[in-house]
XYZ file of C-alpha atoms in Angstrom:
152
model
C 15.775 -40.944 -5.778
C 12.916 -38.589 -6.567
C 9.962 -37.573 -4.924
C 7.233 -40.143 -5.666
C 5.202 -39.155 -2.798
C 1.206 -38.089 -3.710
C -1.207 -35.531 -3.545
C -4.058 -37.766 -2.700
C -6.229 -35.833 -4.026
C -5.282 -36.566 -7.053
C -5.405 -40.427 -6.973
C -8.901 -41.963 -8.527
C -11.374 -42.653 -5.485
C -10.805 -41.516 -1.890
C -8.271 -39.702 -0.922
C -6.487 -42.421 0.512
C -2.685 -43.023 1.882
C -3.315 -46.865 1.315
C -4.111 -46.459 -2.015
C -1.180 -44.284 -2.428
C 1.092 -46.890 -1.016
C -0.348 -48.828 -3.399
C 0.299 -47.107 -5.976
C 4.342 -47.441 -4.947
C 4.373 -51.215 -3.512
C 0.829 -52.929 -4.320
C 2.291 -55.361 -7.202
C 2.974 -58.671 -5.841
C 6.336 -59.028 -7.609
C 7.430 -55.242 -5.444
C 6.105 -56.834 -2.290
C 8.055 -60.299 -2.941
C 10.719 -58.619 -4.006
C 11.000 -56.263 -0.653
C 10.597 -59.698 1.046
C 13.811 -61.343 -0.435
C 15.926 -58.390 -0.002
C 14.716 -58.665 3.835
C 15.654 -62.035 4.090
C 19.341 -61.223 2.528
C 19.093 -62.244 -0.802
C 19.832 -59.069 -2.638
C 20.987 -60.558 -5.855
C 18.943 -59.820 -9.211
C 19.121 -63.832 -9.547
C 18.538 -64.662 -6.001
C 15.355 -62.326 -6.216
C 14.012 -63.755 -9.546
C 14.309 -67.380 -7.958
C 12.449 -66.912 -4.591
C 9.649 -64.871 -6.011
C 9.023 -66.792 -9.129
C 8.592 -63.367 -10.958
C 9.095 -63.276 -14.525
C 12.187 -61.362 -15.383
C 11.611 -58.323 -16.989
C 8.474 -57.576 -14.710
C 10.702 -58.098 -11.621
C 13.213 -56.114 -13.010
C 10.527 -53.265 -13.595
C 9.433 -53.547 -10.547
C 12.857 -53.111 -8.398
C 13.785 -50.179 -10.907
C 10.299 -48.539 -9.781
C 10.869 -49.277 -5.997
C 14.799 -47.853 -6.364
C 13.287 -44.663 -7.718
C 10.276 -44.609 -4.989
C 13.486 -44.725 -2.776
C 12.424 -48.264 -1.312
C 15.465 -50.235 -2.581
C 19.102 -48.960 -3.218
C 21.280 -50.848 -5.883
C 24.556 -51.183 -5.450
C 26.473 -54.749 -5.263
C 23.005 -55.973 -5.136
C 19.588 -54.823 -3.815
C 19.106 -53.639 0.031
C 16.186 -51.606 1.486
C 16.124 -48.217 2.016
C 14.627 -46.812 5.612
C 11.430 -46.594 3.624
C 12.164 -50.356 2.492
C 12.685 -51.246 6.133
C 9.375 -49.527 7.529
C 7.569 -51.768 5.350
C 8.789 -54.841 7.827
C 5.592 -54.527 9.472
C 3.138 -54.951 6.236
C 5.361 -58.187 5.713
C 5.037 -59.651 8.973
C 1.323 -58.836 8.736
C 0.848 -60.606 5.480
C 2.721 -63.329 6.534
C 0.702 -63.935 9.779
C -2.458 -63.159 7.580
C -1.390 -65.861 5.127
C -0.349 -68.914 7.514
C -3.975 -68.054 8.951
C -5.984 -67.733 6.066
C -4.344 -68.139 2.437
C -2.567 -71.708 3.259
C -2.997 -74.942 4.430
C 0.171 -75.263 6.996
C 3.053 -72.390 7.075
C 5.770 -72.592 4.825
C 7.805 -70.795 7.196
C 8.269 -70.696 10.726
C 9.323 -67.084 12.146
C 10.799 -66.866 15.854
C 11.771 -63.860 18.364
C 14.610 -64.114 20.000
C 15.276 -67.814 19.273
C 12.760 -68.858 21.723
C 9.117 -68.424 20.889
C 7.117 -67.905 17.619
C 6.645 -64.461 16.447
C 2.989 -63.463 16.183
C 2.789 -59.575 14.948
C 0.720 -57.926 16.610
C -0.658 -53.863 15.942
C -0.590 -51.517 18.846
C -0.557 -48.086 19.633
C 2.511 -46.256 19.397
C 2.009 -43.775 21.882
C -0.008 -46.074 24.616
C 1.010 -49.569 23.560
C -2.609 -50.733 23.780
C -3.546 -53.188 21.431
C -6.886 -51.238 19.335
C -10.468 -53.222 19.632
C -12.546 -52.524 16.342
C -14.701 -50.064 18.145
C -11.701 -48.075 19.745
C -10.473 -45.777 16.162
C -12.354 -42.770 15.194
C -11.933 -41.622 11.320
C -12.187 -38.220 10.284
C -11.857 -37.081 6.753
C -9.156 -34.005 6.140
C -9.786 -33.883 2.138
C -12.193 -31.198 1.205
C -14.773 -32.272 -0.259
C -15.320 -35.924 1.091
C -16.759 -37.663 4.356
C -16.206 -41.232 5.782
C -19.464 -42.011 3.463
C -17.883 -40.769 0.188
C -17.623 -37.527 -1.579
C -20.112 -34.497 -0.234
C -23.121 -34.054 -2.241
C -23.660 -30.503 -3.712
């Protein structure tokens, strides 16, 4: 695995760590691919089948995630710690989609056996549940504001 991680002030735009993580997992074959191997189905075949993804771009794309240090290959495809931290973007998307993006959920998603999971994003170090109003922003790249680059 190398070191894939950016100086974002060097990516085009903002200085952004979303736009760096894009830059790693923002193809939809690398996020459907992440997906599968969550589910279990490491297999190169298993992979191309769920996602749909044509071969040699999905194959591309799980070479670029093993060297971002996402997946490992060995018998077959499993996620990394970095792989498995991006659980929550899944689980987001997925609640996103059934809400928005389809007409009834594909897939049904429980907790413990008992009760549907609904993700939900909270504060780490209070638990509280942020309100659109509750986050502050505050630029650390020199030379830009929450309004765009400083004028000279």
């Amino acid at each position: 695995m190398t070191d894939v991680r950016r100086d974002p002030a060097t990516l085009p735009g903002r200085p952004c760590s979303v736009a760096a993580a894009l830059e790693l997992v923002g193809d939809r074959w690398a996020l459907l691919a992440v997906r599968e191997i969550s589910f279990g189905n490491g297999r190169f075949n298993q992979i191309a089948r769920n996602t749909g993804a044509p071969r040699d771009r999905l194959a591309a794309r799980l070479k670029d995630l093993a060297e971002a240090g996402i997946v490992e290959k060995d018998d077959g495809y499993r996620l990394t710690e970095a792989g498995r931290d991006l659980f929550p973007v899944i689980w987001s998307l997925l609640a996103w989609g059934d809400r928005w993006a389809v007409t009834e959920p594909p897939v049904r998603v429980e907790h413990r056996h008992d009760h549907e999971f609904r993700p939900a994003t909270v504060c780490e170090t209070c638990g509280e549940r942020p309100a659109p109003g509750d986050l502050t922003r505050s630029m650390l790249s020199p030379g830009w504001t929450m309004t765009g680059p400083e004028t000279q």
